[in-house]
mmCIF file of C-alpha atoms in Angstrom:
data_model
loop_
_atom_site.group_PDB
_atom_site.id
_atom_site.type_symbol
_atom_site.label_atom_id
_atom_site.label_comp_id
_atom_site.label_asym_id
_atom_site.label_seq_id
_atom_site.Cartn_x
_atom_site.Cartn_y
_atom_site.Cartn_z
ATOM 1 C CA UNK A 29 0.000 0.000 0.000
ATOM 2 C CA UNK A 30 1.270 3.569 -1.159
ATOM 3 C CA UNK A 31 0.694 6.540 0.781
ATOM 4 C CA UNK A 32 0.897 9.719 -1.518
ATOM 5 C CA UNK A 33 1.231 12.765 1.107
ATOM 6 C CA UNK A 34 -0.422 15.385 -1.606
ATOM 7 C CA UNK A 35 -3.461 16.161 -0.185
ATOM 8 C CA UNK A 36 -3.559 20.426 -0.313
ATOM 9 C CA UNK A 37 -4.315 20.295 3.073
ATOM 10 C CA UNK A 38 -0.870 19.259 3.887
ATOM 11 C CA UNK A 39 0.245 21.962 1.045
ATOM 12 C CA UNK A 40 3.533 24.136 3.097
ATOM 13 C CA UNK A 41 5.895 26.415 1.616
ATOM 14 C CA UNK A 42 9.254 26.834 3.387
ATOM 15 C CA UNK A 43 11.716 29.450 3.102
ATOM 16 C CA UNK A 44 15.416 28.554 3.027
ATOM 17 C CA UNK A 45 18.348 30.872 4.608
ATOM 18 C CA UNK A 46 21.647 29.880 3.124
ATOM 19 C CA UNK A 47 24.972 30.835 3.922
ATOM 20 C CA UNK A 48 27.666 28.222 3.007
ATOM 21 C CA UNK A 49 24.951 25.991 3.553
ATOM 22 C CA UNK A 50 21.505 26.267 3.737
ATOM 23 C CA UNK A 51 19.550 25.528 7.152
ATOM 24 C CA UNK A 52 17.845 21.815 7.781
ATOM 25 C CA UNK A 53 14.398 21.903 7.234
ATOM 26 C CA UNK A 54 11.676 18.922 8.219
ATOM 27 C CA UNK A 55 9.518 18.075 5.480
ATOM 28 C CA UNK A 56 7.482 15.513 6.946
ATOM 29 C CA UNK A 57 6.976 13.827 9.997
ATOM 30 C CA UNK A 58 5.308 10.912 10.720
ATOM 31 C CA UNK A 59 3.820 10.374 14.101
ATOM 32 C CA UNK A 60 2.398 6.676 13.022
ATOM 33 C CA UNK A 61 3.704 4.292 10.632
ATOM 34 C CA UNK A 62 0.071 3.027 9.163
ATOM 35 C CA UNK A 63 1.765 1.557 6.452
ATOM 36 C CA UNK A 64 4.857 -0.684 4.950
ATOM 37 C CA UNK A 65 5.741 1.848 2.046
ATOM 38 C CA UNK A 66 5.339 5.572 1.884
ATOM 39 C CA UNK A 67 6.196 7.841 -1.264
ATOM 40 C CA UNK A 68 6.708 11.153 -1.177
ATOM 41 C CA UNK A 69 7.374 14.077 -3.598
ATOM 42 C CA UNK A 70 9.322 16.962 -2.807
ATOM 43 C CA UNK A 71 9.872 20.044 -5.615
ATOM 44 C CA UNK A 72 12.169 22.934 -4.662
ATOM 45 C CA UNK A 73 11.485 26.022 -6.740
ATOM 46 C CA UNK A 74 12.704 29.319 -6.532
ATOM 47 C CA UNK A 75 16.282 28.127 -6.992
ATOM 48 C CA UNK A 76 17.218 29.491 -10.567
ATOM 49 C CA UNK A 77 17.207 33.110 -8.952
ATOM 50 C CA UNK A 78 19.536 32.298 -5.976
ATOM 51 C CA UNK A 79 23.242 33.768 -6.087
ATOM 52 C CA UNK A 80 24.432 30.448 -4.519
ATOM 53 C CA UNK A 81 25.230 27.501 -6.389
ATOM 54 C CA UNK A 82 23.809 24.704 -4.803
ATOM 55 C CA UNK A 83 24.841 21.533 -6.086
ATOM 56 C CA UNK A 84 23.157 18.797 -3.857
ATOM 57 C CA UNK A 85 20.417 18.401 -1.740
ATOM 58 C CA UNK A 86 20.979 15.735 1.256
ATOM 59 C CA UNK A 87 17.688 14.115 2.272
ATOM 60 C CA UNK A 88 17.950 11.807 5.701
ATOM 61 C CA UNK A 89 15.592 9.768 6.815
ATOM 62 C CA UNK A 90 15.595 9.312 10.679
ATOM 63 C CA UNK A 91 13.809 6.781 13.083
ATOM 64 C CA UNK A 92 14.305 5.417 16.884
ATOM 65 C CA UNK A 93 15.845 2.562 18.530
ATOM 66 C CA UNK A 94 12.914 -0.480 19.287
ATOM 67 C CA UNK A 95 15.079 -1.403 21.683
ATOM 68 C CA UNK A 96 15.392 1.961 23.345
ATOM 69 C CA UNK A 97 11.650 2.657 23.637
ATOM 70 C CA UNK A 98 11.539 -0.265 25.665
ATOM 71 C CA UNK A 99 14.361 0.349 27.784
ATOM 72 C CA UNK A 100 12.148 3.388 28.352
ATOM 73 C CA UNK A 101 8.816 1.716 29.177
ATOM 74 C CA UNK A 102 10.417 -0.636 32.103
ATOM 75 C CA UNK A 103 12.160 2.623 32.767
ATOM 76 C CA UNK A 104 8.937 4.603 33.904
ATOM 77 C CA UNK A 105 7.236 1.071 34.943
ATOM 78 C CA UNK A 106 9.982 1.257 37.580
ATOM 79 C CA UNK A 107 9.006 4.754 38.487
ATOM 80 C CA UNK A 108 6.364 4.052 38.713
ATOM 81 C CA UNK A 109 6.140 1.178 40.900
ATOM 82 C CA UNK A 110 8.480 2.793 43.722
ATOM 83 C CA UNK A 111 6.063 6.354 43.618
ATOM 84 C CA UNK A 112 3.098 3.735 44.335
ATOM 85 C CA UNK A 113 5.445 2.065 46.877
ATOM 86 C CA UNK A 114 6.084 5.294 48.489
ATOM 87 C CA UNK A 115 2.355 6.592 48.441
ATOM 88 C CA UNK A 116 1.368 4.051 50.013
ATOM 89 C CA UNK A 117 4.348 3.880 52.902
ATOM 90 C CA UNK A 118 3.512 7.824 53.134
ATOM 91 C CA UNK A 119 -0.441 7.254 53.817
ATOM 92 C CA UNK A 120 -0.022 4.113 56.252
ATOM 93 C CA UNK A 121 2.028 6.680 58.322
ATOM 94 C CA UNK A 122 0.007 9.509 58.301
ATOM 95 C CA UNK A 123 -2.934 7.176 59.525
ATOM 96 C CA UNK A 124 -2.218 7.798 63.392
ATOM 97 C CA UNK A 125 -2.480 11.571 63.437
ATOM 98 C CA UNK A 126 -5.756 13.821 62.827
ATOM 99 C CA UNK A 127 -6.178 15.772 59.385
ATOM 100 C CA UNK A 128 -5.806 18.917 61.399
ATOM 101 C CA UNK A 129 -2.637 17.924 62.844
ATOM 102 C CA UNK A 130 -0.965 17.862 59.634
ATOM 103 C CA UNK A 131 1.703 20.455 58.676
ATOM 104 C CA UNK A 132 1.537 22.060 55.835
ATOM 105 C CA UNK A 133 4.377 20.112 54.409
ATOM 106 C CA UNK A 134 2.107 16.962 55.084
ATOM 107 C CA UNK A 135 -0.470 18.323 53.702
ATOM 108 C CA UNK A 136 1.019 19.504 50.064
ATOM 109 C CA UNK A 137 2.931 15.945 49.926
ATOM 110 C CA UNK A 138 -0.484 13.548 50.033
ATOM 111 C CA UNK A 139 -1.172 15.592 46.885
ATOM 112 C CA UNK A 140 2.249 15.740 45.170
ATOM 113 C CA UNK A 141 2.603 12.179 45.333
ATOM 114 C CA UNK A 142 -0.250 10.715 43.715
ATOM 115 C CA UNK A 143 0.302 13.811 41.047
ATOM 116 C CA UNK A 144 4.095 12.231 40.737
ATOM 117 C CA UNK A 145 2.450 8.805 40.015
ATOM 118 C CA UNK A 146 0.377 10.397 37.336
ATOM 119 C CA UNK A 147 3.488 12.534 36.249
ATOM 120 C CA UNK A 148 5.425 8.759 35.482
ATOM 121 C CA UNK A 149 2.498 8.030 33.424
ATOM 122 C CA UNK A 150 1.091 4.608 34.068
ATOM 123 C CA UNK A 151 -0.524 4.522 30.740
ATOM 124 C CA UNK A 152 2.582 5.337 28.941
ATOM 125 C CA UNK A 153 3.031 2.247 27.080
ATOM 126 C CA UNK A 154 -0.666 3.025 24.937
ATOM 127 C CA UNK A 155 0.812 4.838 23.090
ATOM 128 C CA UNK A 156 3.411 2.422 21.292
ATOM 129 C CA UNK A 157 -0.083 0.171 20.878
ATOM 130 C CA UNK A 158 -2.459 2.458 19.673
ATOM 131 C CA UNK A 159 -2.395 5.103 16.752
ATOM 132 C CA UNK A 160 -4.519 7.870 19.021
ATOM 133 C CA UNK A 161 -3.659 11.120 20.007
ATOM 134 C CA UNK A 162 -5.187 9.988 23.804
ATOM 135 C CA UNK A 163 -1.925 8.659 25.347
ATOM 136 C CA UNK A 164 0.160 11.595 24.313
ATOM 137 C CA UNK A 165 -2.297 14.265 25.515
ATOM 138 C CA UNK A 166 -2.884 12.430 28.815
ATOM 139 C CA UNK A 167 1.637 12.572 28.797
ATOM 140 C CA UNK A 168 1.255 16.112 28.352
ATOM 141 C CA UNK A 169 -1.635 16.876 30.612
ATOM 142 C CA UNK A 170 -0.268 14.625 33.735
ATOM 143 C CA UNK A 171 3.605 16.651 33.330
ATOM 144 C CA UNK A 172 1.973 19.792 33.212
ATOM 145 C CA UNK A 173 -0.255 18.987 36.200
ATOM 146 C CA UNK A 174 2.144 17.743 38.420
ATOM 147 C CA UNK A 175 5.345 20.537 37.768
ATOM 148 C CA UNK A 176 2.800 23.371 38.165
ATOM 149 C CA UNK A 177 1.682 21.822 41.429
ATOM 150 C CA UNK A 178 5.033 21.801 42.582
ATOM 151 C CA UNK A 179 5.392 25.378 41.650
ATOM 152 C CA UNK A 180 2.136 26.166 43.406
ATOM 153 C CA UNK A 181 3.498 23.974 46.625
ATOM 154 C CA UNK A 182 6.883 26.252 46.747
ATOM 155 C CA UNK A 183 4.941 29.443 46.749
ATOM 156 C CA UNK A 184 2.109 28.019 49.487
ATOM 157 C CA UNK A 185 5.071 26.368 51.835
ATOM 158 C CA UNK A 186 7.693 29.603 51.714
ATOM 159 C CA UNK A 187 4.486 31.640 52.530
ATOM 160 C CA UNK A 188 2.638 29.058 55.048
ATOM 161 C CA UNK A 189 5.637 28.523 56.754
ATOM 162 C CA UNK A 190 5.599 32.194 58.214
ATOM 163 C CA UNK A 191 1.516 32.518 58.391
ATOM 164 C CA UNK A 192 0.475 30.218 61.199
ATOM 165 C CA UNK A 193 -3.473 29.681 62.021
ATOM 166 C CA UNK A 194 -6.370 30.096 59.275
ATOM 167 C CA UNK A 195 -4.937 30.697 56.093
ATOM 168 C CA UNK A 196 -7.266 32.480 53.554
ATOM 169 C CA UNK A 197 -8.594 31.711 50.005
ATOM 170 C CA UNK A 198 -8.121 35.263 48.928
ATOM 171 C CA UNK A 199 -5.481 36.530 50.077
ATOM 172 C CA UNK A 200 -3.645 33.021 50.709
ATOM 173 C CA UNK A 201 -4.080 30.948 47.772
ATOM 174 C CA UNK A 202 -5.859 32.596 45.043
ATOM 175 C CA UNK A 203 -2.547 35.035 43.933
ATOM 176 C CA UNK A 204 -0.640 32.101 43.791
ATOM 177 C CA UNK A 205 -3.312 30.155 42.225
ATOM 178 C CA UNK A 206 -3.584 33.170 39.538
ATOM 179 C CA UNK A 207 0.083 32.741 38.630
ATOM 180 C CA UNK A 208 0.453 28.859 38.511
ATOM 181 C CA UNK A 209 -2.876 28.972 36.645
ATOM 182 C CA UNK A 210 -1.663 30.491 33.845
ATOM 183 C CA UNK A 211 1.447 28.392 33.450
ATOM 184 C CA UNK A 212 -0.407 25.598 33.517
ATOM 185 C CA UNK A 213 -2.509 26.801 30.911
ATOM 186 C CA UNK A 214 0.185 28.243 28.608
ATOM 187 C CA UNK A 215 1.880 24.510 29.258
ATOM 188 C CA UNK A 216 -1.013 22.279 28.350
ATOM 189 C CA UNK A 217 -1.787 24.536 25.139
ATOM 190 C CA UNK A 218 1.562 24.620 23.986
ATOM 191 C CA UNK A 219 1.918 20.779 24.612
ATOM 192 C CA UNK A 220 -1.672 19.397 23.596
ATOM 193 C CA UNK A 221 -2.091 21.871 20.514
ATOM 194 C CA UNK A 222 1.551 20.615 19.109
ATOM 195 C CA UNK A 223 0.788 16.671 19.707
ATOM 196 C CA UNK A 224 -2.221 16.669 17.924
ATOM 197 C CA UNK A 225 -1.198 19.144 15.078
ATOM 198 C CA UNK A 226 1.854 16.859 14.109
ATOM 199 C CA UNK A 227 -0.235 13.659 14.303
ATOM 200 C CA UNK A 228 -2.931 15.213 12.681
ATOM 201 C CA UNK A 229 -0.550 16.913 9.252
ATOM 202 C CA UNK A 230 2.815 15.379 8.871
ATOM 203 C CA UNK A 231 3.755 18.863 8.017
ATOM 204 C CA UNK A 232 3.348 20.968 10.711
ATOM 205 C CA UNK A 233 6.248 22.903 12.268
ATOM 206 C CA UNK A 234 5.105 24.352 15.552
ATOM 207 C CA UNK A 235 7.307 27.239 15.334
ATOM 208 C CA UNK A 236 6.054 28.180 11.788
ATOM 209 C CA UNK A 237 2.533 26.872 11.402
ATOM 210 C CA UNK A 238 1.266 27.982 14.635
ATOM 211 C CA UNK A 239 -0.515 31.303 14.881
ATOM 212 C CA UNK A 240 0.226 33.510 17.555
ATOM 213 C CA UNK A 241 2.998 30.578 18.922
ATOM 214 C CA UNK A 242 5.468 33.915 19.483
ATOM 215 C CA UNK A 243 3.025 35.708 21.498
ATOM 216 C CA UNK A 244 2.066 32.531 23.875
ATOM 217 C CA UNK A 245 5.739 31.773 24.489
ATOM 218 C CA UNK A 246 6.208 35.473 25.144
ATOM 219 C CA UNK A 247 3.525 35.566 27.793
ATOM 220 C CA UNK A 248 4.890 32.073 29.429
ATOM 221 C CA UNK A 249 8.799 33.694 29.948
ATOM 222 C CA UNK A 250 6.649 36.835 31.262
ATOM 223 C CA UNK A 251 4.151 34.381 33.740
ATOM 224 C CA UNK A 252 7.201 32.492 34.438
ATOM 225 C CA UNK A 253 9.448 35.523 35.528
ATOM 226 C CA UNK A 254 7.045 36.957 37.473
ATOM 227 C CA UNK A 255 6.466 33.302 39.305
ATOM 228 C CA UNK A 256 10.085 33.709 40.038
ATOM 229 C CA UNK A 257 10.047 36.922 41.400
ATOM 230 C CA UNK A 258 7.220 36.078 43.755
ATOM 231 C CA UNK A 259 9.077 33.154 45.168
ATOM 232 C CA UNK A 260 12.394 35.232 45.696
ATOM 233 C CA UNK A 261 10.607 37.851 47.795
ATOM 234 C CA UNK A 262 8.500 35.090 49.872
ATOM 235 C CA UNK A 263 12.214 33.124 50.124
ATOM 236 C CA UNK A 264 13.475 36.542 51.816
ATOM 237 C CA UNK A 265 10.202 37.100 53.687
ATOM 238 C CA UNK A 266 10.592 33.395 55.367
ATOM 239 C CA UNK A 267 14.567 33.914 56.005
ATOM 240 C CA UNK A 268 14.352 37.017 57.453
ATOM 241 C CA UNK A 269 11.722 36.722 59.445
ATOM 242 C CA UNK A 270 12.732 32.661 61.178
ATOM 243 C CA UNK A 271 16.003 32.749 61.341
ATOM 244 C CA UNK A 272 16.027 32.876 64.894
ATOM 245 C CA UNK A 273 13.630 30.089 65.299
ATOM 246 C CA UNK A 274 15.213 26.692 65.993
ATOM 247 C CA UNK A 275 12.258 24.400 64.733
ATOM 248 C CA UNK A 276 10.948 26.741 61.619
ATOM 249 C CA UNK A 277 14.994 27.485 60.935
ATOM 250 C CA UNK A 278 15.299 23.939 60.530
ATOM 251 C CA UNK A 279 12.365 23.262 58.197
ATOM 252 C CA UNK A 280 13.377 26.204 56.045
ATOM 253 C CA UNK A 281 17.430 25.250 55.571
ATOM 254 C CA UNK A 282 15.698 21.141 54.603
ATOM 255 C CA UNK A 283 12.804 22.909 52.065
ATOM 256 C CA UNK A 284 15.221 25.559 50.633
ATOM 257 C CA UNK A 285 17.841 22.469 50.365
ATOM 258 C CA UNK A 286 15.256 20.346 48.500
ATOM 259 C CA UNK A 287 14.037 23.040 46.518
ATOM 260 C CA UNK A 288 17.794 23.999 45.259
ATOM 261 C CA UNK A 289 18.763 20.543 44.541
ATOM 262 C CA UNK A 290 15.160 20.225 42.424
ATOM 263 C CA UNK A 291 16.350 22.915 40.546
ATOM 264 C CA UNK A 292 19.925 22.014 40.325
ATOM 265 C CA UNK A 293 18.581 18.557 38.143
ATOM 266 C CA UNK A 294 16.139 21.400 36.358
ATOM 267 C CA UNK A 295 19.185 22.532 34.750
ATOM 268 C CA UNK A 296 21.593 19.654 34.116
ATOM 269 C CA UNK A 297 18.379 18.340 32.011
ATOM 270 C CA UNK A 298 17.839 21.465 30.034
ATOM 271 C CA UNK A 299 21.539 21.819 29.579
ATOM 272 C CA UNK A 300 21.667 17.923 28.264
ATOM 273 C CA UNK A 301 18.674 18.119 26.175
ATOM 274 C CA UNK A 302 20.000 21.544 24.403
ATOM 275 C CA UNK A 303 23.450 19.752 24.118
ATOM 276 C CA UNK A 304 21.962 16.956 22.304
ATOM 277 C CA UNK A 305 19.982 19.104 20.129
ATOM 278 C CA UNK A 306 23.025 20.932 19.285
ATOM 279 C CA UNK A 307 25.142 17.618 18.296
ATOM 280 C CA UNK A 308 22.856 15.992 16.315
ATOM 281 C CA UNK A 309 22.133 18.486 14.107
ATOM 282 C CA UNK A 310 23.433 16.944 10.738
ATOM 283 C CA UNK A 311 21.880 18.384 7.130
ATOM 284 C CA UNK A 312 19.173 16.887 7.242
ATOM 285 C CA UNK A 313 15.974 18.072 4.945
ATOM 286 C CA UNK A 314 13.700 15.563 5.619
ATOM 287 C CA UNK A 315 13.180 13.603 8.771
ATOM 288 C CA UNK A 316 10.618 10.262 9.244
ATOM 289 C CA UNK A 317 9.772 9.769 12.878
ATOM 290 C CA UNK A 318 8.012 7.696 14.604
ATOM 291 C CA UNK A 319 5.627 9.002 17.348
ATOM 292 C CA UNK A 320 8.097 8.141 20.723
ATOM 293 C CA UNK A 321 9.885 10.399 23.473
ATOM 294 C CA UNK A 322 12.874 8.112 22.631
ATOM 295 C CA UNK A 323 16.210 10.545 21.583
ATOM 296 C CA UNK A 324 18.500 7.704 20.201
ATOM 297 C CA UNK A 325 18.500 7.290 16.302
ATOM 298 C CA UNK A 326 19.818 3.714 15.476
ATOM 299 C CA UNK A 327 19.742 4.501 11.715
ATOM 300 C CA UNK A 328 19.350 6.506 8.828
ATOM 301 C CA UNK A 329 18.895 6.506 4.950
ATOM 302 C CA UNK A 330 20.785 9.156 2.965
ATOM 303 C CA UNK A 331 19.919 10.233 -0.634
ATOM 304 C CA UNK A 332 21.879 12.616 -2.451
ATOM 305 C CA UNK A 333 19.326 14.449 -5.451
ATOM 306 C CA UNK A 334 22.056 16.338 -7.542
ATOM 307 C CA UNK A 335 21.166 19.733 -9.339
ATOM 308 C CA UNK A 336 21.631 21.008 -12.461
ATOM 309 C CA UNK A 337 21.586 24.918 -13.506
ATOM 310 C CA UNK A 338 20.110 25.629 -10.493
ATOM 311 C CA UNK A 339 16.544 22.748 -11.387
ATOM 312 C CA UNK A 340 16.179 19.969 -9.179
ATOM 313 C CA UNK A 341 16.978 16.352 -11.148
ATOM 314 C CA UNK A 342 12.712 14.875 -10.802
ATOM 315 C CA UNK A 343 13.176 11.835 -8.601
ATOM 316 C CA UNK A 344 11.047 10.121 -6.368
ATOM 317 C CA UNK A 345 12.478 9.373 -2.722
ATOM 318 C CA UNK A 346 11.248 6.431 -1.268
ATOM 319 C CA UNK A 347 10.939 4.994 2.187
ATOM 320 C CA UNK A 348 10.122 1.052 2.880
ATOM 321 C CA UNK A 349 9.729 -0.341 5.720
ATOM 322 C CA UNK A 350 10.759 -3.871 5.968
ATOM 323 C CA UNK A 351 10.090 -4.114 9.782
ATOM 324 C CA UNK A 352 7.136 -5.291 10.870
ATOM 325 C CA UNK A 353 6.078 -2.732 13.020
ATOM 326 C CA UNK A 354 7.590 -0.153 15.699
#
């Protein structure tokens, strides 16, 4: 069965920016392989009136280690196993003391954990064993649930640990739940509206298709400075002000201590992932994927098209897939 991606629906027109060589551009990506054998036309116009004399045009096809994406499934079946393991251990001890003898720290950690068991995404391996859009929104969702409610924890603890007695919706909660709120909301329509865009056209860039994607980025650096802003000043508030208290010193120096080394791992995983990106940027114009969080390529196909005066030699690349299935 052949696949012809020509449907004017799925119609793009990319720009190229060429120096010594031109930028990589995707020209499809697959977030399913329905089939055995996909063809797929590609025309580059434009090129007689270009100063540079381009010669070839590299086209790589790219897909992801089997293996890998199941190293990855025991991985978060491991995860989470021990966050069940540790829910559990956490409740049975709680069992002996009143609701209304819980701390606040007590309090925000029955809800972070079962959010961290969602986070590790039980239903994880659905989407390796069904073509639906449901197990990668449910991914995004359950991430952006559980990091915003660690945010909103952060903000609540630094500022409940200097306001003892009844604590307020208003004035307590509902500022912080203002600024998380909108986070989370930037988050899940970032996340959601790119999974099912790419699944839906095998087209679709995020960062070029998406209307307004500048503007909603924009606003989540603004949200997200101003969330970090708030939680210096409350940091100050809380060091300044219990310092001199043995018990709430103590609890401060162990939350600020978690809270560094959270963000401390933060970083060394935004650092990695932007490393990686960097490094495995080859030439690539066209990229096949398979729909998987997996970031180790096993393979790919090269195909040189040479030019001619400046036309594109017609050719057909084609892709078969002599694997049963991924």
């Amino acid at each position: 069965i052949i696949m012809n991606i020509s449907d004017n629906v799925h119609r793009k027109s990319r720009f190229l920016h060429c120096a010594q060589l031109c930028d990589e551009i995707i020209v499809a990506h697959l977030g399913y392989l329905n089939y055995t054998r996909y063809q797929i036309n590609v025309s580059l116009k434009g090129l007689e009136g270009m100063s540079q004399n381009i010669q070839n045009v590299t086209f790589v096809i790219k897909t992801y280690n089997p293996k890998f994406s199941q190293m990855e499934i025991w991985f978060r079946f491991v995860f989470v196993v021990l966050t069940f393991i540790v829910t559990c251990v956490f409740a049975h001890s709680l069992r002996k003391f009143s609701m209304r003898d819980w701390g606040i720290e007590q309090k925000w950690m029955s809800i972070l954990l079962p959010l961290l068991l969602l986070y590790n995404d039980p239903f994880f391996p659905l989407s390796f064993l069904t073509n639906s859009w449901i197990p990668g929104t449910l991914d995004t969702f359950f991430q952006a649930l559980f990091l915003c409610a660690l945010l909103l924890f952060w903000l609540c603890v630094y500022h409940g640990i200097r306001v003892q007695g009844e604590r307020k919706f208003a004035t307590f909660y509902l500022p912080k739940l203002v600024i998380v709120g909108m986070l989370w909301i930037s988050a899940v329509i970032l996340g959601i509206w790119q999974l099912l865009n790419e699944l839906q056209d095998p087209t679709y860039r995020y960062n070029m298709d998406m209307q307004h994607f500048q503007g909603l980025k924009v606003f989540f650096l603004l949200v997200a400075v101003l969330y970090g802003l708030y939680l210096v000043f409350l940091l100050v508030r809380a060091w300044s002000e219990l310092k001199n208290m043995p018990y709430a010193d103590l609890r401060l120096k162990f939350l600020t201590a978690l809270t560094f080394l959270i963000l401390v791992i933060s970083m060394v995983i935004l650092y990695i992932n932007t490393l990686y990106d960097s490094q495995m940027k080859d030439n690539p114009a066209f990229s096949m994927l398979n729909d998987s969080d997996d970031e180790v390529i096993y393979g790919s196909d090269y195909e040189v098209m040479p030019l001619q005066n400046g036309r594109a030699i017609k050719t057909t690349s084609k892709y078969q897939d002599e694997s049963d299935s991924d």
